[in-house]
Amino acid sequence: MKIQNTVLSGLAGLAFFSATAAADGGGHKEILPDETIIGISLAFTLLTYFTVAKISGFSLDNVEKITAALIVFTVVVHAILGIDDLKLLAGAAGFLAFGVAFFVMEIPFVEKNRTIFSYLLIIYTLAIVVFYLYLHPDLTKNGSYDSVGILTKISEIGIIVLTAKKLN
């Protein structure tokens, strides 16, 4: 039991520090136009929603499929922007790990502690949203609204809300 608490504390700390790094990574270069990033992310989101139940080791309901799709949206955005920024890539890896653990593979340790891992996902996602807002209080990038950032934060808020809903 003591080892489990130590492991869970370590994972919580890792999630927090990864989230603070991934909030923006100090500003990203233009890899692709914002519209292209959004389009690619939406395509993967739709693909995930319609296929995750087929590849999953779980019986997923609509809320879980939507949550998985929102996680994929966030993963794709962070992965594309992380091409030149390892901090954003770390954010993508964190969300990917949570998504796989919750919706694709049955991992006994995660299943046994699903409630704790749900809270970790909420804390991780909330930390990314808060640090993004700290770095971009006016929601702009280079003088205009950061549409990719805003849509990604809306997606992340959806992840928080849907994960919290599953806890109740």
Tab-separated table of C-alpha atoms in Angstrom, residues 89-149:
chain	number	residue	atom	x	y	z
A	89	LEU	CA	5.443	17.451	-27.325
A	90	ALA	CA	5.592	16.440	-23.648
A	91	GLY	CA	2.028	17.733	-23.282
A	92	ALA	CA	0.934	15.599	-26.231
A	93	ALA	CA	2.625	12.550	-24.703
A	94	GLY	CA	0.879	13.120	-21.367
A	95	PHE	CA	-2.560	13.375	-22.938
A	96	LEU	CA	-1.839	10.363	-25.163
A	97	ALA	CA	-0.873	8.289	-22.125
A	98	PHE	CA	-4.070	9.232	-20.296
A	99	GLY	CA	-6.163	8.541	-23.397
A	100	VAL	CA	-4.665	5.109	-23.978
A	101	ALA	CA	-4.917	4.182	-20.295
A	102	PHE	CA	-8.561	5.258	-20.010
A	103	PHE	CA	-10.041	4.314	-23.368
A	104	VAL	CA	-7.884	1.795	-25.252
A	105	MET	CA	-5.893	-0.608	-23.051
A	106	GLU	CA	-6.909	-2.251	-19.822
A	107	ILE	CA	-4.030	-1.594	-17.456
A	108	PRO	CA	-4.734	-3.325	-14.121
A	109	PHE	CA	-2.994	-0.682	-11.994
A	110	VAL	CA	-4.979	2.097	-13.681
A	111	GLU	CA	-8.259	0.189	-13.462
A	112	LYS	CA	-7.723	-0.488	-9.772
A	113	ASN	CA	-7.095	3.223	-9.141
A	114	ARG	CA	-9.358	4.688	-11.850
A	115	THR	CA	-10.807	7.394	-9.596
A	116	ILE	CA	-7.354	8.624	-8.603
A	117	PHE	CA	-6.209	8.615	-12.230
A	118	SER	CA	-9.363	10.525	-13.209
A	119	TYR	CA	-8.450	13.207	-10.686
A	120	LEU	CA	-4.891	13.213	-12.063
A	121	LEU	CA	-6.255	13.776	-15.582
A	122	ILE	CA	-8.389	16.662	-14.306
A	123	ILE	CA	-5.411	18.223	-12.469
A	124	TYR	CA	-3.100	17.718	-15.462
A	125	THR	CA	-5.579	19.294	-17.871
A	126	LEU	CA	-6.469	22.124	-15.507
A	127	ALA	CA	-2.776	22.934	-15.025
A	128	ILE	CA	-2.300	23.217	-18.787
A	129	VAL	CA	-5.327	25.523	-19.120
A	130	VAL	CA	-4.250	27.718	-16.177
A	131	PHE	CA	-0.658	28.063	-17.375
A	132	TYR	CA	-1.812	28.854	-20.911
A	133	LEU	CA	-4.009	31.628	-19.505
A	134	TYR	CA	-1.089	32.829	-17.405
A	135	LEU	CA	1.142	33.036	-20.488
A	136	HIS	CA	-1.618	34.441	-22.749
A	137	PRO	CA	-3.980	36.455	-20.522
A	138	ASP	CA	-5.426	38.288	-23.535
A	139	LEU	CA	-5.715	35.056	-25.613
A	140	THR	CA	-3.580	36.483	-28.408
A	141	LYS	CA	-0.538	35.376	-30.384
A	142	ASN	CA	1.373	37.900	-32.488
A	143	GLY	CA	-1.325	40.538	-32.051
A	144	SER	CA	-4.351	38.465	-33.090
A	145	TYR	CA	-6.517	35.937	-31.323
A	146	ASP	CA	-4.839	32.556	-30.890
A	147	SER	CA	-7.562	30.427	-32.471
A	148	VAL	CA	-5.642	27.162	-32.073
A	149	GLY	CA	-4.917	27.907	-28.421
